[in-house]
Short mmCIF file of C-alpha atoms in Angstrom, two decimals:
data_model
loop_
_atom_site.label_atom_id
_atom_site.label_comp_id
_atom_site.label_asym_id
_atom_site.label_seq_id
_atom_site.Cartn_x
_atom_site.Cartn_y
_atom_site.Cartn_z
CA UNK A 1 0.00 0.00 0.00
CA UNK A 2 1.24 3.56 -0.60
CA UNK A 3 2.48 5.30 2.54
CA UNK A 4 0.65 8.25 4.08
CA UNK A 5 3.35 10.56 2.74
CA UNK A 6 2.95 9.14 -0.78
CA UNK A 7 -0.80 9.71 -0.67
CA UNK A 8 -0.35 13.28 0.54
CA UNK A 9 2.23 13.89 -2.16
CA UNK A 10 -0.12 12.58 -4.84
CA UNK A 11 -2.90 14.92 -3.71
CA UNK A 12 -0.57 17.92 -3.87
CA UNK A 13 0.35 17.07 -7.44
CA UNK A 14 -3.16 17.25 -8.79
CA UNK A 15 -4.22 20.30 -6.83
CA UNK A 16 -1.28 22.27 -8.17
CA UNK A 17 -1.82 21.14 -11.74
CA UNK A 18 -5.38 22.40 -11.75
CA UNK A 19 -4.99 25.56 -9.71
CA UNK A 20 -2.80 26.90 -12.51
CA UNK A 21 -4.63 25.24 -15.38
CA UNK A 22 -5.99 28.60 -16.53
CA UNK A 23 -2.42 29.69 -17.27
CA UNK A 24 -3.25 30.93 -20.75
CA UNK A 25 -6.70 32.29 -19.98
CA UNK A 26 -7.83 35.56 -18.48
CA UNK A 27 -9.94 34.03 -15.70
CA UNK A 28 -8.43 31.75 -13.07
CA UNK A 29 -10.22 28.71 -11.72
CA UNK A 30 -9.65 26.96 -8.42
CA UNK A 31 -11.21 23.71 -7.33
CA UNK A 32 -10.34 20.44 -5.66
CA UNK A 33 -9.17 17.44 -7.63
CA UNK A 34 -7.42 14.17 -6.93
CA UNK A 35 -5.05 11.83 -8.67
CA UNK A 36 -6.47 8.36 -9.26
CA UNK A 37 -3.41 6.14 -9.24
CA UNK A 38 -3.46 2.37 -9.61
CA UNK A 39 0.02 1.43 -8.44
CA UNK A 40 -1.15 -0.15 -5.18
CA UNK A 41 -2.78 -3.29 -3.83
CA UNK A 42 -6.25 -3.81 -2.37
CA UNK A 43 -7.72 -1.05 -4.50
CA UNK A 44 -11.52 -0.75 -4.39
CA UNK A 45 -13.35 -1.27 -7.69
CA UNK A 46 -13.83 1.88 -9.78
CA UNK A 47 -17.55 1.97 -9.01
CA UNK A 48 -16.86 2.17 -5.26
CA UNK A 49 -14.26 4.89 -5.76
CA UNK A 50 -16.62 6.94 -7.90
CA UNK A 51 -19.34 6.61 -5.28
CA UNK A 52 -16.90 8.02 -2.73
CA UNK A 53 -15.91 10.88 -5.07
CA UNK A 54 -19.54 11.81 -5.62
CA UNK A 55 -20.03 12.16 -1.87
CA UNK A 56 -17.34 14.88 -1.74
CA UNK A 57 -16.73 18.28 -3.33
CA UNK A 58 -14.11 16.82 -5.68
CA UNK A 59 -14.72 18.09 -9.20
CA UNK A 60 -11.77 16.76 -11.20
CA UNK A 61 -9.91 13.46 -11.42
CA UNK A 62 -6.54 12.90 -13.04
CA UNK A 63 -5.76 9.45 -14.40
CA UNK A 64 -2.19 8.57 -15.27
CA UNK A 65 -3.42 6.57 -18.24
CA UNK A 66 -6.81 5.96 -19.84
CA UNK A 67 -8.22 2.99 -17.95
CA UNK A 68 -11.58 2.16 -19.58
CA UNK A 69 -13.16 0.80 -16.39
CA UNK A 70 -12.49 4.04 -14.53
CA UNK A 71 -13.56 6.27 -17.42
CA UNK A 72 -16.82 4.31 -17.72
CA UNK A 73 -17.44 4.44 -13.98
CA UNK A 74 -17.12 8.24 -14.05
CA UNK A 75 -19.76 8.56 -16.78
CA UNK A 76 -22.71 10.87 -16.03
CA UNK A 77 -21.16 12.14 -12.79
CA UNK A 78 -20.16 15.57 -14.09
CA UNK A 79 -16.65 15.03 -12.74
CA UNK A 80 -13.98 16.33 -15.12
CA UNK A 81 -11.51 13.65 -16.21
CA UNK A 82 -7.89 14.12 -17.21
CA UNK A 83 -6.50 11.13 -19.10
CA UNK A 84 -2.95 10.45 -20.19
CA UNK A 85 -1.02 8.99 -23.10
CA UNK A 86 2.11 7.28 -21.83
CA UNK A 87 5.65 8.28 -22.71
CA UNK A 88 5.81 5.00 -24.61
CA UNK A 89 2.97 6.16 -26.88
CA UNK A 90 4.75 9.36 -27.88
CA UNK A 91 6.86 8.02 -30.79
CA UNK A 92 3.82 6.53 -32.53
CA UNK A 93 1.65 9.56 -31.81
CA UNK A 94 4.35 11.82 -33.24
CA UNK A 95 5.05 9.84 -36.39
CA UNK A 96 1.62 8.57 -37.36
CA UNK A 97 -1.46 10.82 -37.45
CA UNK A 98 -3.60 7.71 -37.99
CA UNK A 99 -2.34 6.26 -34.72
CA UNK A 100 -3.23 9.52 -32.99
CA UNK A 101 -6.70 9.33 -34.51
CA UNK A 102 -7.11 5.74 -33.35
CA UNK A 103 -5.89 6.64 -29.85
CA UNK A 104 -8.42 9.45 -29.59
CA UNK A 105 -11.13 7.20 -30.96
CA UNK A 106 -10.43 4.41 -28.46
CA UNK A 107 -9.75 6.53 -25.39
CA UNK A 108 -11.97 9.58 -25.91
CA UNK A 109 -14.71 9.15 -28.50
CA UNK A 110 -15.73 5.78 -27.07
CA UNK A 111 -16.76 7.47 -23.80
CA UNK A 112 -17.34 11.18 -24.47
CA UNK A 113 -19.52 13.11 -23.63
CA UNK A 114 -21.05 10.85 -20.95
CA UNK A 115 -17.58 10.66 -19.42
CA UNK A 116 -16.50 14.28 -19.10
CA UNK A 117 -12.94 14.12 -20.47
CA UNK A 118 -11.46 17.62 -20.28
CA UNK A 119 -7.70 17.21 -20.80
CA UNK A 120 -5.37 14.74 -22.51
CA UNK A 121 -1.86 14.75 -21.08
CA UNK A 122 0.65 13.56 -23.64
CA UNK A 123 3.52 12.13 -21.63
CA UNK A 124 4.77 12.88 -18.14
CA UNK A 125 7.91 14.88 -17.25
CA UNK A 126 9.33 14.37 -20.74
CA UNK A 127 11.42 17.52 -21.14
CA UNK A 128 13.43 16.75 -18.00
CA UNK A 129 13.86 13.08 -18.88
CA UNK A 130 17.16 13.59 -20.71
CA UNK A 131 15.83 11.52 -23.64
CA UNK A 132 16.48 13.90 -26.53
CA UNK A 133 14.64 11.75 -29.05
CA UNK A 134 11.53 11.68 -26.88
CA UNK A 135 11.77 15.41 -26.17
CA UNK A 136 11.88 16.16 -29.90
CA UNK A 137 8.80 13.96 -30.47
CA UNK A 138 6.67 15.48 -27.71
CA UNK A 139 5.36 18.51 -29.59
CA UNK A 140 4.56 16.59 -32.83
CA UNK A 141 2.69 14.03 -30.71
CA UNK A 142 0.66 16.77 -29.02
CA UNK A 143 -0.06 18.38 -32.39
CA UNK A 144 -1.31 15.09 -33.87
CA UNK A 145 -3.57 14.49 -30.86
CA UNK A 146 -4.89 18.04 -31.23
CA UNK A 147 -5.53 17.48 -34.93
CA UNK A 148 -7.42 14.28 -34.13
CA UNK A 149 -9.60 16.15 -31.64
CA UNK A 150 -10.18 18.92 -34.17
CA UNK A 151 -11.27 16.33 -36.76
CA UNK A 152 -13.81 15.04 -34.22
CA UNK A 153 -15.06 18.61 -33.53
CA UNK A 154 -13.68 18.43 -29.98
CA UNK A 155 -10.74 20.79 -30.37
CA UNK A 156 -12.29 23.52 -28.27
CA UNK A 157 -13.74 21.18 -25.67
CA UNK A 158 -10.86 18.87 -24.75
CA UNK A 159 -7.42 20.35 -24.19
CA UNK A 160 -4.05 18.79 -25.00
CA UNK A 161 -1.22 19.26 -22.53
CA UNK A 162 1.77 17.53 -20.93
CA UNK A 163 2.97 17.44 -17.33
CA UNK A 164 6.32 18.86 -16.27
CA UNK A 165 8.58 18.19 -13.33
CA UNK A 166 9.72 20.93 -10.97
CA UNK A 167 13.18 19.96 -12.21
CA UNK A 168 12.40 22.24 -15.14
CA UNK A 169 13.41 25.00 -12.75
CA UNK A 170 16.99 26.02 -12.13
CA UNK A 171 15.87 27.93 -9.02
CA UNK A 172 12.67 27.93 -6.96
CA UNK A 173 13.46 29.22 -3.49
CA UNK A 174 12.38 31.82 -2.64
CA UNK A 175 9.43 31.86 -5.06
CA UNK A 176 10.24 35.36 -6.34
CA UNK A 177 13.57 34.03 -7.66
CA UNK A 178 11.96 31.21 -9.66
CA UNK A 179 13.64 30.64 -13.01
CA UNK A 180 13.56 27.96 -15.66
CA UNK A 181 16.55 25.89 -16.65
CA UNK A 182 18.03 27.78 -19.63
CA UNK A 183 18.86 24.47 -21.30
CA UNK A 184 15.15 23.74 -21.67
CA UNK A 185 14.14 27.11 -23.10
CA UNK A 186 13.83 26.04 -26.75
CA UNK A 187 11.64 23.03 -25.95
CA UNK A 188 9.50 25.03 -23.53
CA UNK A 189 8.98 27.94 -25.91
CA UNK A 190 7.76 25.63 -28.68
CA UNK A 191 5.39 23.86 -26.30
CA UNK A 192 4.10 27.11 -24.87
CA UNK A 193 3.44 28.56 -28.30
CA UNK A 194 1.32 25.49 -29.10
CA UNK A 195 -0.49 25.66 -25.76
CA UNK A 196 -1.12 29.38 -26.05
CA UNK A 197 -2.65 28.85 -29.50
CA UNK A 198 -4.95 26.13 -28.17
CA UNK A 199 -5.71 27.55 -24.72
CA UNK A 200 -4.46 24.45 -22.96
CA UNK A 201 -3.28 24.26 -19.33
CA UNK A 202 0.35 24.32 -18.26
CA UNK A 203 0.75 21.49 -15.75
CA UNK A 204 3.40 20.77 -13.14
CA UNK A 205 4.07 18.02 -10.60
CA UNK A 206 5.38 20.03 -7.62
CA UNK A 207 6.20 17.25 -5.08
CA UNK A 208 6.51 19.03 -1.72
CA UNK A 209 8.03 15.78 -0.40
CA UNK A 210 11.12 16.30 -2.56
CA UNK A 211 11.34 19.88 -1.34
CA UNK A 212 11.39 18.51 2.20
CA UNK A 213 14.11 16.01 1.31
CA UNK A 214 16.38 18.73 0.03
CA UNK A 215 15.65 21.18 2.87
CA UNK A 216 15.52 19.41 6.22
CA UNK A 217 15.46 22.45 8.45
CA UNK A 218 13.49 21.64 11.61
CA UNK A 219 10.38 23.52 10.49
CA UNK A 220 10.31 22.24 6.89
CA UNK A 221 8.14 19.18 7.50
CA UNK A 222 5.43 21.24 9.18
CA UNK A 223 5.72 23.81 6.37
CA UNK A 224 5.14 21.05 3.78
CA UNK A 225 2.26 19.36 5.62
CA UNK A 226 0.13 22.44 6.46
CA UNK A 227 0.97 22.07 10.14
CA UNK A 228 1.44 25.07 12.46
CA UNK A 229 4.71 26.85 11.74
CA UNK A 230 6.23 30.32 11.79
CA UNK A 231 6.03 30.68 8.01
CA UNK A 232 8.72 31.93 5.65
CA UNK A 233 9.17 35.42 4.27
CA UNK A 234 10.29 35.78 0.67
CA UNK A 235 13.08 38.35 0.75
CA UNK A 236 12.35 39.26 -2.87
CA UNK A 237 8.66 40.17 -2.61
CA UNK A 238 8.11 40.45 1.15
CA UNK A 239 5.29 37.87 1.12
CA UNK A 240 5.06 35.48 4.05
CA UNK A 241 4.17 31.92 3.03
CA UNK A 242 2.67 29.62 5.63
CA UNK A 243 3.04 26.36 3.67
CA UNK A 244 4.96 24.86 0.78
CA UNK A 245 1.87 24.61 -1.39
CA UNK A 246 1.29 28.37 -1.35
CA UNK A 247 4.97 28.98 -2.08
CA UNK A 248 4.92 26.59 -5.04
CA UNK A 249 1.66 28.07 -6.30
CA UNK A 250 3.33 31.49 -6.25
CA UNK A 251 6.07 30.08 -8.48
CA UNK A 252 3.28 29.07 -10.86
CA UNK A 253 2.02 32.65 -10.94
CA UNK A 254 5.55 33.79 -11.73
CA UNK A 255 5.63 31.27 -14.60
CA UNK A 256 2.44 32.90 -15.82
CA UNK A 257 4.00 36.34 -16.04
CA UNK A 258 7.33 35.14 -17.43
CA UNK A 259 5.81 32.89 -20.07
CA UNK A 260 3.34 35.44 -21.35
CA UNK A 261 6.36 37.69 -21.94
CA UNK A 262 8.34 34.84 -23.49
CA UNK A 263 5.58 33.94 -25.92
CA UNK A 264 5.36 37.55 -26.97
CA UNK A 265 8.97 37.49 -28.08
CA UNK A 266 9.13 34.08 -29.78
#
């Protein structure tokens, strides 16, 4: 079974992804979502999990893949679903538009609109993987998936994105000093130009647990877990952050400002 820390970490991931999902839009949206992972034992059946979700205020669910049983179980619930194409699918999606069309047909059209699919993530943490071949294939794969959605008249309804690691940053503490790794700038600019054109969300896995691992000051664990603490003042902007989530969300807002400027100069 996943540890308590792993479960908490997973929840943080999804919340952060969606709190900044309006990155390229004028109006921000905030709501509660969860990751629905399947790397565990003794998992309840999808129907039981969906029943639990419906009893809460959870409005979005992120799947790491496109499990048909889960997508079917979420039908007619109104819960937004984020599905994913694996890193292993990227080469075929990039090189073969027909494969992209088949993937969309099998994983989206077979369930939509009863199952409210709202985002397709193409790959996970690709640009920080070090796999140059895969990095070069990411954008063509996203474009082919977008084209397949457009052909099905879903281009404005389902967004195409990818999820990045916080390792895309060369600096993140304090938040006001946040900066991207210069070595990733070309790949990021091309992706952002595509996402800006299609109004798709910019998504990040923040992992407060890793922040704790690299900064084991006595108060860091409480800061990461929303427990009482003295907070931390950002010397650059004077803002006092009371938890790691708020600090990492602020970095997301900085991305917003920086990337809008970057796109303007591409």
